[in-house]
Amino acid sequence: MNADEFTQAVLTRREIVVCVGCGGVGKTTVAASLALEAARRGRRALVLTIDPAQRLADTLGAAALGNQPEELPRDRLTALGVPEQGAMYAVMLDMKRTFDDLVERFAESPAARDRVLANPIYQHVSDALAGSVEYSAMEKVFELHDSGRYDLIVVDTPPSQHALDFLEAPARLLDFLDSRLVALLIHPAFAAGRFGFRLFQRSTQRVLKLLEQITGLGFLEDISEFLLAFEAMSEGFRERARRVRELILGPASAFVLVTGSGSESVRQAGRFLERLEQHSVPLAGALVNRIRLWPPQTALPSDAPPAPADIAQLAAALRHSEGETYPAEAAAQAAVDGATRYAALVRRDMQSTASLRDRLEGQGLYWGRIPEFESDVHSLENLGHIADWISGRSDHSEHRAG
Amino acid sequence: MGDGNQKAAVSAVEGEALIAVPTRSLLERRLVIVTGKGGTGKTSVAAALALGAAGTGRRVLAIEVGPDEEIPSLLQPGAGPVGYAGRAIRPGLEVMRIEPFEALTEYLGLQFGVRALVDRVVGNASFKQLLNAAPGWRELITLGKIWHLCQLESAPGRPRFDFIVVDAPATGHGVSFLEAPRVVVSAVRAGPLHKQTERVEQMIEDADHTLVLPVALAEELPTRETAQLVKRVHLEMGIAVDRVVVNAVMAPPFPDAPDGLDESLARLDPRLRFDSIPSPETLAACARYLLARHRLHLHYAAEIERTTGLPIMSLPHLAQGVGGPAELEQLSRVLLDGGASAESARTGSP
């Protein structure tokens, strides 16, 4: 699969593209560039970001990055080659609001809604602790997809150590809501502070007794009250969680693995890949971001030291162009050293990414490269450059042989 | 930004001296929690610190908390997994990985004494479902285990480990990791869990015992995240943070060449060709890249210092990457002894 086929398959035939990968590899930037490229191909594309860098947020219209999508200015998009029917939107996830919206949607009455929103357990679950961001990101994707306003949603997943937390979170919640423990906790007798333990199986009773010994009754009562309030809406929630999972793993979605080029991030990408396989996730390919590439149309120099005669010749050329007083020998030596050093970085990146590339290509998956630019990438124009790389409009000659 | 910052960052990179070195050594606290965004080389820093500490004769424990083990093979290429039980990878240096379920099983065992009972509870399907869905307990039990490890004694009054370094989860999770006790203390208002969590919270907030060591890269996103982390952890939560490690800072690429090397090269006749060296255009591109990365690193190193208000320790960019003990030794020399850093800070050059 080449770059154009990959871009075609991912950006024009799907409705959701999920960018996965470890933190710190430029996933947000790549996600935004994918959305821009889709817009260039005439689609109404939305990028959902979790935590964009400040200047990227500015680029995408930071003021607008509330919990509602905002369209990027038409004239800027036109200048970047986005046709009339294409459009690009950006939205930043507001975790707490997404959670609250969910409660709002499924609560059976305003009173039930207020009970949930005021419950201390809910407040902690919804804003303080790890995992909540994954729940809400997937919920937001579903809501945006359901709105039908966008042809394509590009999702920048939360940086996660547990590779697929965002995918597993709704399922975990579902399992939990189905569990006997929940059934027990929401039993009215228990909620009222009177133990209904006798009604339940002994093993579950034991668990509750132990929990109570450790946490005290007050905590279990808070949980119970929370779950009781939540139960009324759990049917809607359950259905929702099931549909989110179906959508994300279904034919309308494609996953793109984003990785850096350093050995640490390639190692992590490898482990990511394993987990994606375990979950039968529809992976379309990987993009290696910020890889050092040798300039086009020239050969990567060999490891052999350059000939002194060539360095002398370079020095002579420098003296000729810069003047007699120019320290040409030192400059020539430094220039050659610089090239050797950069070539070593290029080689290192090639080596560290080789196994990942072989593995992906062996599975018929796309493998794309985005070079490291001289400065940070934040303007819309630079996102356009990245999009050029992703779609194969820019490309370096292959340097595999080294 | 004042000129002072710029100069300070430059000298740190050149390795002449580490600027504004915090007065206390990193080894003065019992517990150092290394935190930072993914990809910053946090794990390498944690491993280097553990290695350096062990080199001083301390009995050291390095703890990983993520799903994967990286430290054992960094310290000793080819080392197999150490797991929850942990293992000495070198004399005086143990490594373990805290697995939340195992830590919970151990905790419940300590609480109730009857192992068979605990196994039945932990094996209970409903309980497992509860744990799978419940956020926060992993962080709490991990910190609880770390607290417990800090209490262990090899003989009365003599701690089992003199120095414990934790490779914490990446920043986003890193903060919720440190926040877990506080949240639980307010949500669970009574009972043993409340009391025990308070003890963990006290340990984390004890500035003589615990230090949080943020690791950043001199790039935009890590710079911003580090500022947020320091604000939250240090200023709002009151946990000790006394410096920021800025990793992989590229040394000045052409210390001996005239300024504007890239421009001079670009002015050469582009048709010039040499047998054994690249074309002028390519030479200029290479020089431009190295100069630009260096400038970017200086800019953000100074920015980290400015936005956090903390001294920074710059670690050199190692051209060959951090693959094993040799590189860790280089890093640990800079971390533990600013004066000896001159040589290692220069190793960015080939």
Short mmCIF file of N, CA, C and O in Angstrom, two decimals, chain B residues 28-133:
data_model
loop_
_atom_site.label_atom_id
_atom_site.label_comp_id
_atom_site.label_asym_id
_atom_site.label_seq_id
_atom_site.Cartn_x
_atom_site.Cartn_y
_atom_site.Cartn_z
N GLU B 28 19.60 12.81 48.84
CA GLU B 28 19.32 13.12 50.24
C GLU B 28 17.95 12.64 50.70
O GLU B 28 17.73 12.44 51.88
N ARG B 29 17.03 12.50 49.76
CA ARG B 29 15.73 11.96 50.16
C ARG B 29 15.73 10.45 50.00
O ARG B 29 16.43 9.91 49.16
N ARG B 30 14.86 9.81 50.79
CA ARG B 30 14.73 8.35 50.68
C ARG B 30 14.01 7.98 49.39
O ARG B 30 14.26 6.96 48.78
N LEU B 31 13.07 8.81 49.00
CA LEU B 31 12.18 8.45 47.90
C LEU B 31 12.17 9.53 46.83
O LEU B 31 11.88 10.69 47.12
N VAL B 32 12.52 9.15 45.61
CA VAL B 32 12.46 10.09 44.49
C VAL B 32 11.48 9.54 43.46
O VAL B 32 11.62 8.40 43.00
N ILE B 33 10.47 10.32 43.15
CA ILE B 33 9.47 9.90 42.17
C ILE B 33 9.76 10.64 40.86
O ILE B 33 9.60 11.87 40.79
N VAL B 34 10.22 9.92 39.87
CA VAL B 34 10.60 10.53 38.59
C VAL B 34 9.36 10.57 37.71
O VAL B 34 8.72 9.55 37.45
N THR B 35 9.02 11.77 37.26
CA THR B 35 7.79 11.90 36.49
C THR B 35 8.03 12.77 35.26
O THR B 35 9.00 13.50 35.19
N GLY B 36 7.17 12.66 34.29
CA GLY B 36 7.33 13.43 33.07
C GLY B 36 6.49 12.82 31.97
O GLY B 36 5.98 11.71 32.10
N LYS B 37 6.36 13.57 30.89
CA LYS B 37 5.56 13.10 29.77
C LYS B 37 6.24 11.91 29.09
O LYS B 37 7.46 11.78 29.17
N GLY B 38 5.45 11.08 28.45
CA GLY B 38 6.02 9.96 27.71
C GLY B 38 7.02 10.44 26.69
O GLY B 38 6.87 11.52 26.13
N GLY B 39 8.08 9.66 26.47
CA GLY B 39 9.06 10.02 25.45
C GLY B 39 10.12 11.00 25.91
O GLY B 39 10.99 11.37 25.14
N THR B 40 10.06 11.42 27.18
CA THR B 40 11.07 12.36 27.65
C THR B 40 12.33 11.65 28.13
O THR B 40 13.31 12.30 28.47
N GLY B 41 12.28 10.34 28.20
CA GLY B 41 13.43 9.61 28.71
C GLY B 41 13.40 9.50 30.22
O GLY B 41 14.41 9.27 30.87
N LYS B 42 12.20 9.62 30.77
CA LYS B 42 11.97 9.51 32.21
C LYS B 42 12.52 8.20 32.77
O LYS B 42 13.15 8.18 33.83
N THR B 43 12.26 7.12 32.04
CA THR B 43 12.71 5.81 32.52
C THR B 43 14.23 5.74 32.57
O THR B 43 14.81 5.21 33.52
N SER B 44 14.90 6.31 31.56
CA SER B 44 16.36 6.32 31.56
C SER B 44 16.88 7.11 32.75
O SER B 44 17.86 6.73 33.38
N VAL B 45 16.23 8.24 33.04
CA VAL B 45 16.66 9.06 34.16
C VAL B 45 16.50 8.29 35.47
O VAL B 45 17.39 8.28 36.32
N ALA B 46 15.36 7.61 35.62
CA ALA B 46 15.13 6.83 36.84
C ALA B 46 16.20 5.74 36.97
O ALA B 46 16.77 5.53 38.04
N ALA B 47 16.48 5.06 35.86
CA ALA B 47 17.47 3.98 35.89
C ALA B 47 18.86 4.54 36.19
O ALA B 47 19.62 3.96 36.96
N ALA B 48 19.18 5.69 35.59
CA ALA B 48 20.50 6.30 35.82
C ALA B 48 20.65 6.71 37.27
O ALA B 48 21.71 6.52 37.88
N LEU B 49 19.59 7.25 37.83
CA LEU B 49 19.63 7.68 39.22
C LEU B 49 19.82 6.47 40.14
O LEU B 49 20.63 6.51 41.09
N ALA B 50 19.11 5.39 39.85
CA ALA B 50 19.25 4.17 40.66
C ALA B 50 20.68 3.63 40.57
O ALA B 50 21.29 3.27 41.58
N LEU B 51 21.20 3.62 39.36
CA LEU B 51 22.55 3.11 39.15
C LEU B 51 23.58 3.96 39.90
O LEU B 51 24.47 3.44 40.59
N GLY B 52 23.43 5.28 39.77
CA GLY B 52 24.35 6.19 40.45
C GLY B 52 24.27 6.05 41.96
O GLY B 52 25.29 6.04 42.66
N ALA B 53 23.04 5.91 42.47
CA ALA B 53 22.86 5.78 43.92
C ALA B 53 23.50 4.48 44.42
O ALA B 53 24.16 4.45 45.46
N ALA B 54 23.32 3.41 43.65
CA ALA B 54 23.90 2.13 44.04
C ALA B 54 25.43 2.24 44.05
O ALA B 54 26.10 1.62 44.88
N GLY B 55 25.96 3.05 43.14
CA GLY B 55 27.41 3.24 43.07
C GLY B 55 27.99 3.91 44.31
O GLY B 55 29.18 3.85 44.56
N THR B 56 27.12 4.57 45.10
CA THR B 56 27.60 5.22 46.32
C THR B 56 27.53 4.28 47.52
O THR B 56 27.77 4.70 48.65
N GLY B 57 27.16 3.03 47.27
CA GLY B 57 27.08 2.06 48.36
C GLY B 57 25.72 1.98 49.01
O GLY B 57 25.51 1.21 49.94
N ARG B 58 24.77 2.78 48.53
CA ARG B 58 23.42 2.71 49.10
C ARG B 58 22.73 1.43 48.63
O ARG B 58 23.01 0.94 47.53
N ARG B 59 21.81 0.94 49.45
CA ARG B 59 20.97 -0.17 48.99
C ARG B 59 19.76 0.43 48.31
O ARG B 59 18.97 1.13 48.94
N VAL B 60 19.65 0.15 47.03
CA VAL B 60 18.72 0.89 46.18
C VAL B 60 17.62 -0.02 45.65
O VAL B 60 17.86 -1.18 45.33
N LEU B 61 16.43 0.54 45.57
CA LEU B 61 15.32 -0.14 44.92
C LEU B 61 14.77 0.77 43.82
O LEU B 61 14.46 1.93 44.06
N ALA B 62 14.69 0.24 42.61
CA ALA B 62 14.06 0.97 41.51
C ALA B 62 12.71 0.32 41.25
O ALA B 62 12.60 -0.90 41.15
N ILE B 63 11.68 1.17 41.16
CA ILE B 63 10.32 0.64 41.01
C ILE B 63 9.72 1.12 39.70
O ILE B 63 9.73 2.30 39.38
N GLU B 64 9.18 0.16 38.94
CA GLU B 64 8.40 0.52 37.76
C GLU B 64 6.93 0.34 38.08
O GLU B 64 6.56 -0.55 38.82
N VAL B 65 6.10 1.18 37.50
CA VAL B 65 4.68 1.05 37.77
C VAL B 65 3.87 0.85 36.50
O VAL B 65 2.68 0.58 36.56
N GLY B 66 4.48 0.98 35.36
CA GLY B 66 3.74 0.81 34.11
C GLY B 66 3.49 -0.66 33.82
O GLY B 66 3.89 -1.54 34.57
N PRO B 67 2.78 -0.91 32.72
CA PRO B 67 2.48 -2.30 32.36
C PRO B 67 3.71 -3.06 31.85
O PRO B 67 3.69 -4.28 31.80
N ASP B 68 4.76 -2.35 31.47
CA ASP B 68 5.91 -3.02 30.89
C ASP B 68 7.17 -2.73 31.70
O ASP B 68 7.31 -1.67 32.29
N GLU B 69 8.07 -3.66 31.68
CA GLU B 69 9.34 -3.47 32.38
C GLU B 69 10.40 -2.98 31.42
O GLU B 69 10.64 -3.57 30.39
N GLU B 70 11.03 -1.88 31.77
CA GLU B 70 12.10 -1.36 30.91
C GLU B 70 13.42 -1.28 31.66
O GLU B 70 14.48 -1.39 31.07
N ILE B 71 13.35 -1.03 32.95
CA ILE B 71 14.58 -0.76 33.71
C ILE B 71 15.53 -1.97 33.78
O ILE B 71 16.73 -1.79 33.58
N PRO B 72 15.02 -3.19 34.01
CA PRO B 72 15.98 -4.30 34.12
C PRO B 72 16.89 -4.43 32.90
O PRO B 72 18.11 -4.52 33.04
N SER B 73 16.31 -4.35 31.69
CA SER B 73 17.14 -4.55 30.51
C SER B 73 18.02 -3.33 30.22
O SER B 73 19.05 -3.45 29.57
N LEU B 74 17.63 -2.16 30.72
CA LEU B 74 18.50 -0.99 30.59
C LEU B 74 19.74 -1.15 31.48
O LEU B 74 20.86 -0.83 31.08
N LEU B 75 19.50 -1.65 32.69
CA LEU B 75 20.60 -1.80 33.64
C LEU B 75 21.51 -2.96 33.25
O LEU B 75 22.70 -2.95 33.51
N GLN B 76 20.89 -3.96 32.65
CA GLN B 76 21.68 -5.12 32.27
C GLN B 76 21.06 -5.74 31.03
O GLN B 76 20.07 -6.47 31.11
N PRO B 77 21.64 -5.45 29.87
CA PRO B 77 21.05 -5.93 28.62
C PRO B 77 20.78 -7.43 28.70
O PRO B 77 21.61 -8.20 29.17
N GLY B 78 19.59 -7.81 28.28
CA GLY B 78 19.22 -9.22 28.29
C GLY B 78 18.60 -9.69 29.59
O GLY B 78 18.17 -10.83 29.69
N ALA B 79 18.54 -8.80 30.60
CA ALA B 79 17.96 -9.21 31.88
C ALA B 79 16.48 -9.54 31.69
O ALA B 79 15.76 -8.83 31.01
N GLY B 80 16.06 -10.63 32.30
CA GLY B 80 14.66 -11.03 32.20
C GLY B 80 13.80 -10.18 33.13
O GLY B 80 14.32 -9.38 33.91
N PRO B 81 12.47 -10.36 33.03
CA PRO B 81 11.56 -9.58 33.87
C PRO B 81 11.78 -9.85 35.37
O PRO B 81 12.18 -10.94 35.76
N VAL B 82 11.55 -8.84 36.19
CA VAL B 82 11.75 -8.98 37.62
C VAL B 82 10.43 -9.18 38.36
O VAL B 82 10.41 -9.76 39.44
N GLY B 83 9.35 -8.69 37.78
CA GLY B 83 8.02 -8.90 38.35
C GLY B 83 7.82 -8.21 39.68
O GLY B 83 8.60 -7.35 40.10
N TYR B 84 6.73 -8.62 40.35
CA TYR B 84 6.34 -7.98 41.61
C TYR B 84 7.30 -8.35 42.73
O TYR B 84 7.53 -7.56 43.64
N ALA B 85 7.85 -9.57 42.66
CA ALA B 85 8.76 -10.00 43.73
C ALA B 85 10.06 -9.20 43.69
O ALA B 85 10.71 -9.01 44.70
N GLY B 86 10.45 -8.74 42.51
CA GLY B 86 11.68 -7.97 42.39
C GLY B 86 12.90 -8.86 42.45
O GLY B 86 12.83 -10.02 42.84
N ARG B 87 14.00 -8.28 42.01
CA ARG B 87 15.24 -9.06 41.97
C ARG B 87 16.41 -8.08 41.94
O ARG B 87 16.29 -6.99 41.40
N ALA B 88 17.54 -8.50 42.53
CA ALA B 88 18.74 -7.67 42.44
C ALA B 88 19.32 -7.81 41.05
O ALA B 88 19.60 -8.92 40.59
N ILE B 89 19.44 -6.68 40.36
CA ILE B 89 19.99 -6.71 39.00
C ILE B 89 21.50 -6.53 39.07
O ILE B 89 22.25 -7.03 38.24
N ARG B 90 21.93 -5.77 40.06
CA ARG B 90 23.36 -5.60 40.36
C ARG B 90 23.48 -5.61 41.86
O ARG B 90 22.48 -5.43 42.55
N PRO B 91 24.69 -5.74 42.38
CA PRO B 91 24.82 -5.71 43.83
C PRO B 91 24.26 -4.40 44.38
O PRO B 91 24.61 -3.32 43.89
N GLY B 92 23.40 -4.52 45.36
CA GLY B 92 22.85 -3.32 45.99
C GLY B 92 21.80 -2.61 45.18
O GLY B 92 21.39 -1.50 45.52
N LEU B 93 21.34 -3.21 44.10
CA LEU B 93 20.34 -2.55 43.25
C LEU B 93 19.25 -3.53 42.84
O LEU B 93 19.45 -4.40 41.99
N GLU B 94 18.11 -3.39 43.51
CA GLU B 94 16.97 -4.24 43.17
C GLU B 94 15.99 -3.49 42.28
O GLU B 94 15.87 -2.27 42.38
N VAL B 95 15.32 -4.23 41.45
CA VAL B 95 14.28 -3.64 40.60
C VAL B 95 13.01 -4.45 40.78
O VAL B 95 13.06 -5.69 40.88
N MET B 96 11.88 -3.79 40.85
CA MET B 96 10.60 -4.50 40.91
C MET B 96 9.57 -3.72 40.10
O MET B 96 9.76 -2.55 39.79
N ARG B 97 8.49 -4.41 39.77
CA ARG B 97 7.38 -3.74 39.10
C ARG B 97 6.15 -3.91 39.97
O ARG B 97 5.79 -5.04 40.32
N ILE B 98 5.53 -2.82 40.33
CA ILE B 98 4.33 -2.92 41.17
C ILE B 98 3.13 -3.17 40.28
O ILE B 98 2.79 -2.35 39.43
N GLU B 99 2.54 -4.34 40.49
CA GLU B 99 1.35 -4.72 39.74
C GLU B 99 0.18 -4.52 40.69
O GLU B 99 0.16 -5.10 41.77
N PRO B 100 -0.79 -3.66 40.32
CA PRO B 100 -1.82 -3.28 41.29
C PRO B 100 -2.58 -4.46 41.89
O PRO B 100 -2.84 -4.47 43.10
N PHE B 101 -2.93 -5.47 41.08
CA PHE B 101 -3.70 -6.59 41.63
C PHE B 101 -2.88 -7.34 42.68
O PHE B 101 -3.40 -7.73 43.73
N GLU B 102 -1.60 -7.54 42.38
CA GLU B 102 -0.76 -8.24 43.36
C GLU B 102 -0.59 -7.42 44.62
O GLU B 102 -0.58 -7.95 45.73
N ALA B 103 -0.44 -6.10 44.43
CA ALA B 103 -0.29 -5.24 45.60
C ALA B 103 -1.56 -5.27 46.45
O ALA B 103 -1.50 -5.29 47.68
N LEU B 104 -2.71 -5.32 45.78
CA LEU B 104 -3.97 -5.35 46.51
C LEU B 104 -4.10 -6.66 47.29
O LEU B 104 -4.50 -6.67 48.46
N THR B 105 -3.73 -7.76 46.64
CA THR B 105 -3.79 -9.05 47.31
C THR B 105 -2.90 -9.03 48.55
O THR B 105 -3.29 -9.49 49.62
N GLU B 106 -1.71 -8.47 48.38
CA GLU B 106 -0.80 -8.42 49.52
C GLU B 106 -1.37 -7.55 50.64
O GLU B 106 -1.33 -7.91 51.81
N TYR B 107 -1.96 -6.42 50.23
CA TYR B 107 -2.52 -5.50 51.22
C TYR B 107 -3.66 -6.16 52.00
O TYR B 107 -3.70 -6.11 53.23
N LEU B 108 -4.56 -6.81 51.27
CA LEU B 108 -5.69 -7.45 51.94
C LEU B 108 -5.18 -8.56 52.86
O LEU B 108 -5.72 -8.77 53.95
N GLY B 109 -4.13 -9.24 52.43
CA GLY B 109 -3.52 -10.28 53.27
C GLY B 109 -3.02 -9.68 54.57
O GLY B 109 -3.23 -10.23 55.65
N LEU B 110 -2.39 -8.54 54.48
CA LEU B 110 -1.87 -7.88 55.69
C LEU B 110 -3.01 -7.40 56.57
O LEU B 110 -2.93 -7.41 57.79
N GLN B 111 -4.13 -6.99 55.93
CA GLN B 111 -5.27 -6.50 56.69
C GLN B 111 -5.98 -7.62 57.45
O GLN B 111 -6.37 -7.45 58.58
N PHE B 112 -6.14 -8.75 56.76
CA PHE B 112 -7.01 -9.78 57.33
C PHE B 112 -6.26 -11.01 57.81
O PHE B 112 -6.82 -11.84 58.50
N GLY B 113 -5.03 -11.14 57.42
CA GLY B 113 -4.22 -12.24 57.93
C GLY B 113 -4.52 -13.59 57.30
O GLY B 113 -3.62 -14.41 57.18
N VAL B 114 -5.75 -13.83 56.90
CA VAL B 114 -6.09 -15.16 56.40
C VAL B 114 -5.96 -15.17 54.88
O VAL B 114 -6.79 -14.62 54.17
N ARG B 115 -4.95 -15.80 54.40
CA ARG B 115 -4.64 -15.78 52.98
C ARG B 115 -5.75 -16.41 52.12
O ARG B 115 -6.13 -15.90 51.08
N ALA B 116 -6.28 -17.54 52.63
CA ALA B 116 -7.30 -18.25 51.85
C ALA B 116 -8.53 -17.35 51.64
O ALA B 116 -9.12 -17.33 50.56
N LEU B 117 -8.85 -16.61 52.67
CA LEU B 117 -9.99 -15.70 52.60
C LEU B 117 -9.73 -14.61 51.55
O LEU B 117 -10.57 -14.31 50.71
N VAL B 118 -8.51 -14.07 51.60
CA VAL B 118 -8.15 -13.01 50.66
C VAL B 118 -8.22 -13.53 49.23
O VAL B 118 -8.74 -12.87 48.33
N ASP B 119 -7.70 -14.73 49.02
CA ASP B 119 -7.72 -15.30 47.68
C ASP B 119 -9.15 -15.44 47.17
O ASP B 119 -9.43 -15.20 46.01
N ARG B 120 -10.05 -15.82 48.08
CA ARG B 120 -11.44 -15.98 47.65
C ARG B 120 -12.03 -14.63 47.27
O ARG B 120 -12.76 -14.50 46.31
N VAL B 121 -11.68 -13.62 48.04
CA VAL B 121 -12.21 -12.28 47.75
C VAL B 121 -11.67 -11.78 46.41
O VAL B 121 -12.42 -11.35 45.54
N VAL B 122 -10.36 -11.87 46.27
CA VAL B 122 -9.76 -11.34 45.05
C VAL B 122 -10.21 -12.15 43.84
O VAL B 122 -10.33 -11.62 42.74
N GLY B 123 -10.48 -13.43 44.06
CA GLY B 123 -10.93 -14.28 42.96
C GLY B 123 -12.42 -14.11 42.65
O GLY B 123 -12.91 -14.63 41.66
N ASN B 124 -13.12 -13.39 43.49
CA ASN B 124 -14.55 -13.20 43.31
C ASN B 124 -14.83 -12.38 42.04
O ASN B 124 -14.27 -11.30 41.85
N ALA B 125 -15.69 -12.92 41.19
CA ALA B 125 -15.90 -12.30 39.88
C ALA B 125 -16.45 -10.87 40.01
O ALA B 125 -16.02 -9.96 39.31
N SER B 126 -17.38 -10.68 40.94
CA SER B 126 -17.96 -9.35 41.10
C SER B 126 -16.91 -8.36 41.56
O SER B 126 -16.87 -7.21 41.13
N PHE B 127 -16.07 -8.84 42.47
CA PHE B 127 -15.03 -7.96 42.99
C PHE B 127 -14.08 -7.54 41.87
O PHE B 127 -13.68 -6.39 41.77
N LYS B 128 -13.77 -8.51 41.02
CA LYS B 128 -12.89 -8.20 39.88
C LYS B 128 -13.52 -7.16 38.98
O LYS B 128 -12.86 -6.24 38.49
N GLN B 129 -14.82 -7.32 38.75
CA GLN B 129 -15.51 -6.35 37.90
C GLN B 129 -15.50 -4.96 38.52
O GLN B 129 -15.30 -3.96 37.85
N LEU B 130 -15.70 -4.95 39.82
CA LEU B 130 -15.68 -3.67 40.52
C LEU B 130 -14.31 -3.00 40.32
O LEU B 130 -14.21 -1.82 39.99
N LEU B 131 -13.26 -3.80 40.50
CA LEU B 131 -11.91 -3.24 40.38
C LEU B 131 -11.61 -2.80 38.95
O LEU B 131 -10.96 -1.78 38.73
N ASN B 132 -12.10 -3.58 37.99
CA ASN B 132 -11.83 -3.21 36.60
C ASN B 132 -12.46 -1.88 36.24
O ASN B 132 -11.93 -1.13 35.44
N ALA B 133 -13.62 -1.61 36.85
CA ALA B 133 -14.32 -0.38 36.49
C ALA B 133 -13.88 0.80 37.35
O ALA B 133 -13.94 1.93 36.91
#
